[in-house]
Short mmCIF file of C-alpha atoms and ligand atoms in Angstrom, two decimals:
data_model
loop_
_atom_site.label_atom_id
_atom_site.label_comp_id
_atom_site.label_asym_id
_atom_site.label_seq_id
_atom_site.Cartn_x
_atom_site.Cartn_y
_atom_site.Cartn_z
CA MET A 115 -6.41 -33.25 56.53
CA ILE A 116 -5.16 -29.99 55.16
CA LEU A 117 -1.56 -31.51 53.84
CA SER A 118 -3.87 -33.97 51.57
CA LEU A 119 -6.30 -30.68 50.72
CA VAL A 120 -3.08 -28.68 49.76
CA ILE A 121 -2.13 -31.74 47.58
CA ILE A 122 -5.42 -32.10 45.94
CA ILE A 123 -5.59 -28.07 45.28
CA ALA A 124 -1.99 -28.40 43.85
CA SER A 125 -2.10 -31.63 41.64
CA THR A 126 -5.19 -29.89 40.37
CA LEU A 127 -3.63 -27.05 39.38
CA LEU A 128 -0.65 -28.93 37.65
CA ILE A 129 -3.49 -30.65 35.66
CA LEU A 130 -5.24 -27.35 34.61
CA GLN A 131 -1.72 -25.85 33.94
CA PHE A 132 -1.26 -29.00 31.43
CA PHE A 133 -3.97 -28.49 29.28
CA LEU A 134 -3.90 -24.58 29.34
CA VAL A 135 -0.10 -24.81 28.00
CA GLN A 136 -1.41 -27.40 25.65
CA GLU A 137 -1.27 -24.97 22.17
CA PRO A 138 -3.22 -26.62 19.42
CA THR A 139 -1.46 -27.27 16.38
CA TYR A 140 -3.28 -25.68 13.02
CA ASP A 141 -3.30 -26.80 9.66
CA TYR A 142 -4.57 -24.79 6.75
CA GLN A 143 -5.90 -25.23 3.66
CA ILE A 144 -6.23 -22.78 0.52
CA GLU A 145 -9.76 -23.28 -0.93
CA GLN A 146 -11.92 -21.36 -3.78
CA ALA A 147 -13.90 -18.50 -2.37
CA PHE A 148 -16.31 -17.97 -5.18
CA PRO A 149 -16.43 -21.33 -7.07
CA ASN A 150 -18.70 -20.38 -9.65
CA LEU A 151 -16.98 -16.81 -10.66
CA THR A 152 -13.84 -16.29 -12.81
CA PHE A 153 -11.77 -13.32 -13.27
CA ASP A 154 -9.75 -12.23 -16.22
CA GLU A 155 -6.09 -11.58 -14.58
CA PRO A 156 -7.16 -10.52 -11.17
CA VAL A 157 -4.88 -8.15 -9.27
CA GLY A 158 -6.86 -6.85 -6.25
CA ILE A 159 -9.90 -7.54 -4.12
CA TYR A 160 -11.70 -4.72 -2.09
CA ASP A 161 -14.66 -4.25 0.34
CA PRO A 162 -16.32 -0.84 0.14
CA LYS A 163 -17.28 -1.07 4.05
CA ASP A 164 -20.78 0.26 3.13
CA GLY A 165 -22.25 -2.59 4.66
CA THR A 166 -23.45 -3.84 1.46
CA ASN A 167 -21.19 -7.15 1.90
CA ARG A 168 -20.08 -6.81 -1.72
CA LEU A 169 -16.58 -7.53 -2.95
CA PHE A 170 -15.05 -5.80 -5.80
CA VAL A 171 -12.23 -7.19 -7.88
CA LEU A 172 -9.93 -5.57 -10.26
CA GLU A 173 -9.00 -7.06 -13.63
CA GLN A 174 -5.82 -5.65 -14.72
CA ASP A 175 -6.85 -4.71 -18.24
CA GLY A 176 -9.34 -2.24 -16.52
CA LEU A 177 -12.42 -3.56 -15.22
CA ILE A 178 -13.65 -3.71 -11.88
CA GLN A 179 -16.18 -6.34 -10.91
CA VAL A 180 -18.47 -6.35 -8.18
CA PHE A 181 -20.43 -9.36 -6.85
CA GLU A 182 -22.18 -10.66 -3.47
CA ASN A 183 -20.24 -11.95 -1.04
CA ASN A 184 -21.15 -15.24 -0.68
CA GLU A 185 -19.43 -18.45 -1.75
CA ASN A 186 -22.77 -19.65 -3.70
CA THR A 187 -22.79 -16.56 -5.87
CA THR A 188 -23.03 -17.38 -9.72
CA SER A 189 -22.87 -13.80 -11.09
CA LYS A 190 -20.94 -10.70 -11.30
CA VAL A 191 -21.17 -6.96 -12.60
CA VAL A 192 -19.29 -4.96 -14.28
CA PHE A 193 -18.91 -2.13 -11.76
CA LEU A 194 -16.13 -0.08 -14.08
CA ASP A 195 -14.90 -0.24 -17.25
CA ILE A 196 -11.89 1.87 -18.03
CA SER A 197 -10.22 -0.43 -20.46
CA GLY A 198 -10.15 2.28 -23.09
CA SER A 199 -7.81 4.53 -21.06
CA VAL A 200 -5.87 1.61 -19.54
CA GLY A 201 -2.71 0.80 -21.17
CA SER A 202 -2.76 -3.25 -22.10
CA GLY A 203 1.03 -3.65 -22.16
CA GLY A 204 0.35 -6.54 -19.61
CA GLY A 205 3.22 -7.38 -16.98
CA GLU A 206 3.27 -4.57 -14.46
CA GLN A 207 0.92 -2.13 -16.49
CA GLY A 208 -2.91 -1.77 -15.96
CA LEU A 209 -5.66 -1.30 -13.63
CA LEU A 210 -3.43 -1.73 -10.32
CA GLY A 211 -5.57 -0.28 -7.61
CA LEU A 212 -8.73 0.60 -5.85
CA ALA A 213 -10.06 2.68 -2.71
CA PHE A 214 -13.26 3.66 -1.57
CA HIS A 215 -13.59 6.88 0.12
CA PRO A 216 -14.07 6.59 4.05
CA ASN A 217 -17.37 8.60 3.46
CA PHE A 218 -18.15 6.32 0.24
CA THR A 219 -21.77 5.58 1.43
CA GLU A 220 -22.19 9.33 1.62
CA ASN A 221 -20.28 10.51 -1.25
CA GLY A 222 -20.08 7.77 -3.30
CA TYR A 223 -16.41 8.59 -4.44
CA PHE A 224 -14.00 5.67 -5.11
CA TYR A 225 -10.28 5.91 -6.51
CA VAL A 226 -8.43 3.89 -8.83
CA ASP A 227 -4.64 4.17 -9.80
CA TYR A 228 -3.71 2.58 -13.36
CA THR A 229 -1.25 3.25 -16.00
CA ASP A 230 -2.68 4.78 -18.85
CA THR A 231 -2.10 4.08 -22.75
CA ALA A 232 1.33 6.17 -22.49
CA GLY A 233 2.52 3.85 -19.77
CA ASP A 234 2.25 6.51 -17.06
CA THR A 235 0.74 6.27 -13.59
CA VAL A 236 -2.94 8.17 -13.00
CA ILE A 237 -4.63 8.42 -10.00
CA SER A 238 -8.16 9.36 -10.34
CA GLN A 239 -11.58 9.70 -8.64
CA PHE A 240 -15.00 8.30 -10.21
CA THR A 241 -18.35 8.50 -8.54
CA ILE A 242 -20.92 5.62 -7.91
CA ASN A 243 -23.91 5.65 -10.53
CA SER A 244 -26.90 7.65 -8.53
CA THR A 245 -29.38 4.72 -9.42
CA ASP A 246 -27.52 1.62 -9.44
CA ILE A 247 -24.82 0.84 -6.45
CA ASN A 248 -23.38 -1.72 -8.91
CA ARG A 249 -22.46 0.72 -11.64
CA ALA A 250 -20.09 3.27 -11.50
CA ASN A 251 -20.66 6.96 -13.08
CA THR A 252 -17.92 6.16 -16.05
CA THR A 253 -18.16 9.72 -17.19
CA SER A 254 -17.34 11.01 -13.71
CA GLU A 255 -13.85 10.40 -13.83
CA LYS A 256 -11.35 13.32 -12.36
CA LEU A 257 -8.03 13.60 -12.39
CA ILE A 258 -6.04 13.66 -9.15
CA LEU A 259 -2.52 12.67 -10.02
CA SER A 260 -0.42 11.71 -12.98
CA VAL A 261 3.20 10.48 -12.86
CA SER A 262 5.45 10.06 -15.43
CA GLN A 263 6.70 6.61 -15.87
CA PRO A 264 10.33 6.18 -17.38
CA TYR A 265 9.76 2.30 -17.68
CA SER A 266 6.80 0.03 -17.98
CA ASN A 267 8.02 -2.05 -14.68
CA HIS A 268 7.73 -0.98 -11.15
CA ASN A 269 4.86 1.37 -10.79
CA GLY A 270 3.44 0.54 -7.48
CA GLY A 271 -0.31 0.98 -7.64
CA GLN A 272 -1.75 0.37 -4.23
CA LEU A 273 -4.20 2.99 -2.88
CA ALA A 274 -5.71 3.03 0.75
CA PHE A 275 -7.05 5.40 3.07
CA GLY A 276 -5.31 6.02 6.25
CA PRO A 277 -6.74 5.94 9.72
CA GLU A 278 -6.85 9.94 9.62
CA GLY A 279 -8.73 9.97 6.34
CA TYR A 280 -6.04 10.69 3.73
CA LEU A 281 -4.93 8.78 0.76
CA TYR A 282 -2.03 6.68 0.60
CA ILE A 283 -0.31 5.99 -2.87
CA SER A 284 2.25 3.64 -3.61
CA LEU A 285 4.81 4.38 -6.35
CA GLY A 286 7.44 2.35 -7.75
CA ASP A 287 11.33 3.32 -8.42
CA GLY A 288 9.76 3.99 -12.14
CA GLY A 289 11.52 0.54 -13.10
CA GLY A 290 14.72 -0.36 -15.41
CA ALA A 291 16.68 -2.62 -13.07
CA GLY A 292 18.43 -1.22 -10.22
CA ASP A 293 16.69 2.09 -10.20
CA PRO A 294 18.94 3.41 -12.94
CA ASN A 295 17.47 7.05 -12.53
CA GLY A 296 18.16 7.09 -8.91
CA ASN A 297 14.20 7.90 -8.20
CA GLY A 298 14.42 6.08 -4.54
CA GLN A 299 16.65 8.38 -3.22
CA ASN A 300 15.55 11.58 -5.30
CA ARG A 301 12.75 13.34 -2.91
CA SER A 302 12.32 15.48 -5.75
CA SER A 303 10.92 12.49 -7.71
CA LEU A 304 7.45 11.28 -6.66
CA LEU A 305 8.65 8.02 -7.72
CA GLY A 306 10.25 5.29 -5.30
CA SER A 307 7.76 6.45 -2.54
CA ILE A 308 4.67 5.89 -0.55
CA LEU A 309 2.69 9.26 -1.03
CA ARG A 310 -0.04 10.89 1.46
CA ILE A 311 -2.64 13.46 0.28
CA ASP A 312 -5.93 14.80 1.30
CA VAL A 313 -8.61 14.23 -1.37
CA ASP A 314 -11.27 16.46 0.76
CA SER A 315 -9.47 19.83 0.58
CA GLY A 316 -7.76 21.62 -2.10
CA ASP A 317 -8.32 20.78 -5.96
CA PRO A 318 -7.69 18.21 -6.86
CA TYR A 319 -6.02 17.41 -3.68
CA ALA A 320 -4.16 19.30 -0.67
CA ILE A 321 -0.90 18.12 1.50
CA PRO A 322 -1.82 17.42 4.86
CA ASP A 323 -0.10 19.92 7.51
CA ASP A 324 1.82 17.30 8.94
CA ASN A 325 3.22 15.38 5.61
CA PRO A 326 7.08 15.62 6.56
CA PHE A 327 8.27 17.41 3.77
CA LYS A 328 5.61 20.12 3.89
CA ASN A 329 7.04 23.50 3.17
CA ASN A 330 10.40 22.09 2.73
CA ILE A 331 13.34 24.27 0.78
CA ASN A 332 14.88 21.46 -0.87
CA GLY A 333 12.75 21.09 -3.61
CA TYR A 334 11.26 17.87 -2.43
CA LYS A 335 7.89 16.84 -3.23
CA GLU A 336 5.46 17.57 -0.45
CA GLU A 337 3.18 14.75 -1.27
CA ILE A 338 6.18 12.16 -0.09
CA TYR A 339 5.29 10.44 3.39
CA ALA A 340 8.27 7.81 2.92
CA TYR A 341 10.94 6.88 0.38
CA GLY A 342 13.70 4.84 -0.91
CA LEU A 343 11.10 2.05 -1.88
CA ARG A 344 11.62 -0.02 -4.95
CA ASN A 345 8.54 -1.61 -5.72
CA PRO A 346 5.84 -1.35 -3.04
CA TRP A 347 3.16 -3.01 -4.75
CA ARG A 348 0.93 -3.77 -1.90
CA PHE A 349 0.87 -2.04 1.46
CA SER A 350 -2.22 -2.08 4.21
CA PHE A 351 -2.97 -0.61 7.54
CA ASP A 352 -3.79 -3.02 10.60
CA PRO A 353 -7.03 -1.37 11.72
CA ASN A 354 -5.80 -2.22 15.47
CA SER A 355 -2.84 -0.85 15.54
CA ASN A 356 -3.11 1.70 12.73
CA LEU A 357 0.56 0.37 11.75
CA LEU A 358 1.10 1.02 7.68
CA ILE A 359 2.78 -2.32 6.42
CA ALA A 360 4.22 -2.29 3.02
CA ALA A 361 5.97 -5.35 1.46
CA ASP A 362 8.56 -3.96 -1.05
CA VAL A 363 9.69 -6.31 -3.87
CA GLY A 364 13.20 -7.05 -4.30
CA GLN A 365 15.85 -6.54 -6.97
CA LEU A 366 18.33 -9.68 -7.46
CA SER A 367 18.78 -10.90 -3.50
CA TRP A 368 16.03 -9.58 -0.85
CA GLU A 369 12.30 -9.48 -0.70
CA GLU A 370 11.08 -7.33 2.32
CA ILE A 371 8.42 -6.12 4.76
CA ASP A 372 8.74 -2.55 6.04
CA ILE A 373 6.47 -0.58 8.56
CA ILE A 374 6.14 2.72 7.13
CA GLU A 375 6.42 5.85 9.21
CA SER A 376 6.29 9.45 8.28
CA GLY A 377 9.53 10.80 6.52
CA LYS A 378 11.66 7.70 6.98
CA ASN A 379 13.96 6.48 4.01
CA TYR A 380 13.62 2.60 3.41
CA GLY A 381 17.03 2.51 1.58
CA TRP A 382 16.43 1.69 -1.88
CA ASN A 383 18.78 1.59 -3.98
CA ILE A 384 21.44 1.84 -1.36
CA MET A 385 20.29 -1.24 0.45
CA GLU A 386 18.11 -4.13 -0.87
CA GLY A 387 16.30 -5.25 2.26
CA ALA A 388 18.99 -5.22 5.28
CA HIS A 389 22.13 -5.43 2.89
CA CYS A 390 24.11 -3.13 1.00
CA TYR A 391 23.08 -3.15 -2.97
CA ASP A 392 25.81 -3.27 -5.60
CA ALA A 393 28.70 -2.87 -3.52
CA PRO A 394 30.30 -4.53 -0.50
CA LEU A 395 30.00 -1.50 1.96
CA CYS A 396 27.52 1.20 1.83
CA ASN A 397 26.76 4.31 4.00
CA THR A 398 23.42 2.90 6.03
CA THR A 399 23.21 6.26 7.91
CA GLY A 400 19.48 7.18 8.56
CA LEU A 401 18.06 4.35 6.64
CA GLU A 402 14.96 1.95 7.99
CA LEU A 403 15.60 -1.44 8.00
CA PRO A 404 12.83 -3.89 7.24
CA ILE A 405 11.22 -5.67 9.71
CA TYR A 406 11.40 -8.72 7.98
CA GLU A 407 13.19 -10.27 4.91
CA TYR A 408 13.82 -13.38 2.75
CA SER A 409 16.34 -14.36 0.27
CA HIS A 410 15.70 -15.31 -3.34
CA THR A 411 16.33 -18.98 -2.15
CA PHE A 412 12.61 -18.76 -0.44
CA GLY A 413 10.88 -16.75 -2.98
CA TYR A 414 11.34 -13.96 -5.39
CA SER A 415 8.36 -11.40 -5.54
CA ILE A 416 6.51 -10.80 -2.03
CA THR A 417 2.85 -9.78 -2.50
CA GLY A 418 2.13 -7.74 0.85
CA GLY A 419 -1.00 -8.89 2.68
CA PHE A 420 -2.82 -7.90 5.50
CA VAL A 421 -2.31 -8.10 9.41
CA TYR A 422 -5.83 -10.37 9.94
CA ARG A 423 -8.17 -9.03 12.02
CA GLY A 424 -10.99 -11.44 10.98
CA SER A 425 -13.00 -14.12 13.07
CA LYS A 426 -12.46 -17.38 11.16
CA LEU A 427 -8.93 -18.12 11.34
CA THR A 428 -8.57 -17.84 15.21
CA SER A 429 -4.84 -18.84 15.34
CA LEU A 430 -3.80 -16.14 12.99
CA VAL A 431 -5.46 -12.79 14.62
CA GLY A 432 -2.68 -10.27 14.54
CA SER A 433 -0.44 -12.00 12.26
CA TYR A 434 0.25 -10.39 8.96
CA ILE A 435 -0.49 -12.70 6.16
CA TYR A 436 1.25 -12.31 2.87
CA GLY A 437 3.01 -14.40 -0.13
CA ASP A 438 5.31 -14.62 -2.73
CA TYR A 439 4.04 -14.21 -6.33
CA GLY A 440 6.97 -16.31 -8.01
CA ASN A 441 6.47 -19.39 -6.00
CA GLY A 442 3.15 -19.33 -4.63
CA LYS A 443 4.09 -19.75 -0.69
CA ILE A 444 1.96 -17.89 1.86
CA TRP A 445 3.45 -17.04 5.12
CA THR A 446 2.45 -15.61 8.33
CA LEU A 447 4.43 -13.06 10.31
CA GLU A 448 3.72 -12.72 13.73
CA LEU A 449 4.01 -9.75 15.38
CA GLN A 450 4.29 -8.00 18.84
CA GLY A 451 3.73 -4.28 18.44
CA ASP A 452 6.09 -3.72 15.69
CA ASN A 453 8.39 -6.56 16.43
CA VAL A 454 8.57 -9.43 14.78
CA ILE A 455 7.79 -12.99 17.00
CA SER A 456 7.98 -15.60 14.28
CA ASN A 457 7.60 -16.32 10.37
CA THR A 458 5.62 -19.39 9.40
CA LEU A 459 5.36 -21.05 6.50
CA LEU A 460 1.04 -21.45 6.17
CA ARG A 461 0.90 -23.00 2.94
CA ASP A 462 2.84 -23.96 -0.51
CA THR A 463 0.59 -23.29 -3.24
CA GLU A 464 0.58 -23.50 -7.03
CA LEU A 465 -0.87 -20.13 -7.22
CA LYS A 466 0.32 -16.70 -8.72
CA ILE A 467 -0.78 -14.38 -5.90
CA SER A 468 -1.34 -11.22 -7.41
CA SER A 469 -3.03 -9.71 -4.59
CA PHE A 470 -4.69 -10.08 -1.13
CA GLY A 471 -7.64 -8.20 -0.25
CA ILE A 472 -10.07 -8.40 3.04
CA ASP A 473 -13.88 -8.03 3.17
CA TYR A 474 -16.32 -6.23 5.38
CA ASN A 475 -15.70 -8.57 8.35
CA ASN A 476 -11.98 -8.49 7.85
CA GLU A 477 -11.65 -12.03 6.29
CA ILE A 478 -8.57 -12.43 3.92
CA TYR A 479 -8.82 -13.63 0.47
CA LEU A 480 -6.50 -13.93 -2.43
CA CYS A 481 -6.45 -14.03 -6.22
CA ASP A 482 -4.60 -15.97 -8.53
CA TYR A 483 -3.53 -14.28 -11.40
CA VAL A 484 -3.54 -17.15 -13.91
CA SER A 485 -6.85 -19.02 -13.02
CA GLY A 486 -8.60 -16.15 -12.10
CA LYS A 487 -10.06 -17.60 -9.17
CA LEU A 488 -10.17 -16.20 -5.60
CA TYR A 489 -9.15 -18.29 -2.84
CA LYS A 490 -9.57 -18.27 0.92
CA ILE A 491 -7.60 -19.56 3.93
CA SER A 492 -9.34 -22.16 6.09
CA GLU A 493 -8.21 -23.41 9.66
CA ASN A 494 -8.53 -26.66 11.29
CA ILE A 495 -7.16 -27.99 14.68
CA LEU A 496 -4.94 -31.00 14.44
CA SER A 497 -4.29 -31.54 17.86
CA1 CA B 509 7.11 2.51 -14.29
CA1 CA B 510 11.86 9.73 -5.33
CA1 CA B 511 14.61 -1.28 1.75
#
């Protein structure tokens, strides 16, 4: 009697375990998120986190469009037009970044990153129109920072507020090829870095007390948070772990993903990815290696994305979703803390993925630079 009961319980547990360990397999589709909307060379998608559930799209020539985050939306409105201030050289120049102040609901401040008509980087603050939340006050521009650019490419361009409320800014090495001016390793130049500034103190900003090079005696720029970067076009914070993850576009051979930490040197142009650049041997002492890299066999211009914290893609929660502008591939990097568990091809697309963005619910979107359409990912359980 007891024996048969034990057998029944044991076999029930075995059957239960069988079902529990059967991980479903998923199929992912990329579909248009807002079929009725088309943008002109979109390079960014942003949510103001003000509860209005609107999305803002950057158009490279200098416009910000705003629309209701609803797949049936048929109209968009020009929120800001600074095309007259933005250099329209195309390529890697233009209106490149947007960040809403953490207290945007109260103060109406937002920040843009663009290259001006001289090709130099400008980061400036604007204020929302006091009577229409879908319009910016076009005369409210306040210069925060300008950075001279030696070449038209590698301008970085990402802006984002960190969990502590400071503004982070990415700047590429200035351009050319191979970092001819050595800006990546030169901490006396803002180029080749991710900066961190406090726009709520000082005028136009203050250096946070715990910035790694604050009050240094070596002439290093105190705005620098991390350096040795080539062209960190897109970076983001994981709202759960607060990790700052940057995708650094490579030169000839390697695209890389870095976890950015205060004061660290990410290697360029001594290294490209986890490899010596332009020399068989190099001194890698003190250089921070990427958490993941891929060779130009698999893609050739990484577009950084986000650690997914939405609810629709249940299999991807906690994974870093990113892509490659060059070949349209989208991958997911499964993370455990700051360790990489696996990298999986989610979908091979025909899109020119210029940027990813997340909405109020942390759902992820991407923009196709060529068609001007925005896309989303859908998840289907195969078995
Ligand atoms: Ca440049
Ligand atoms: Ca530098
Ligand atoms: Ca690196």
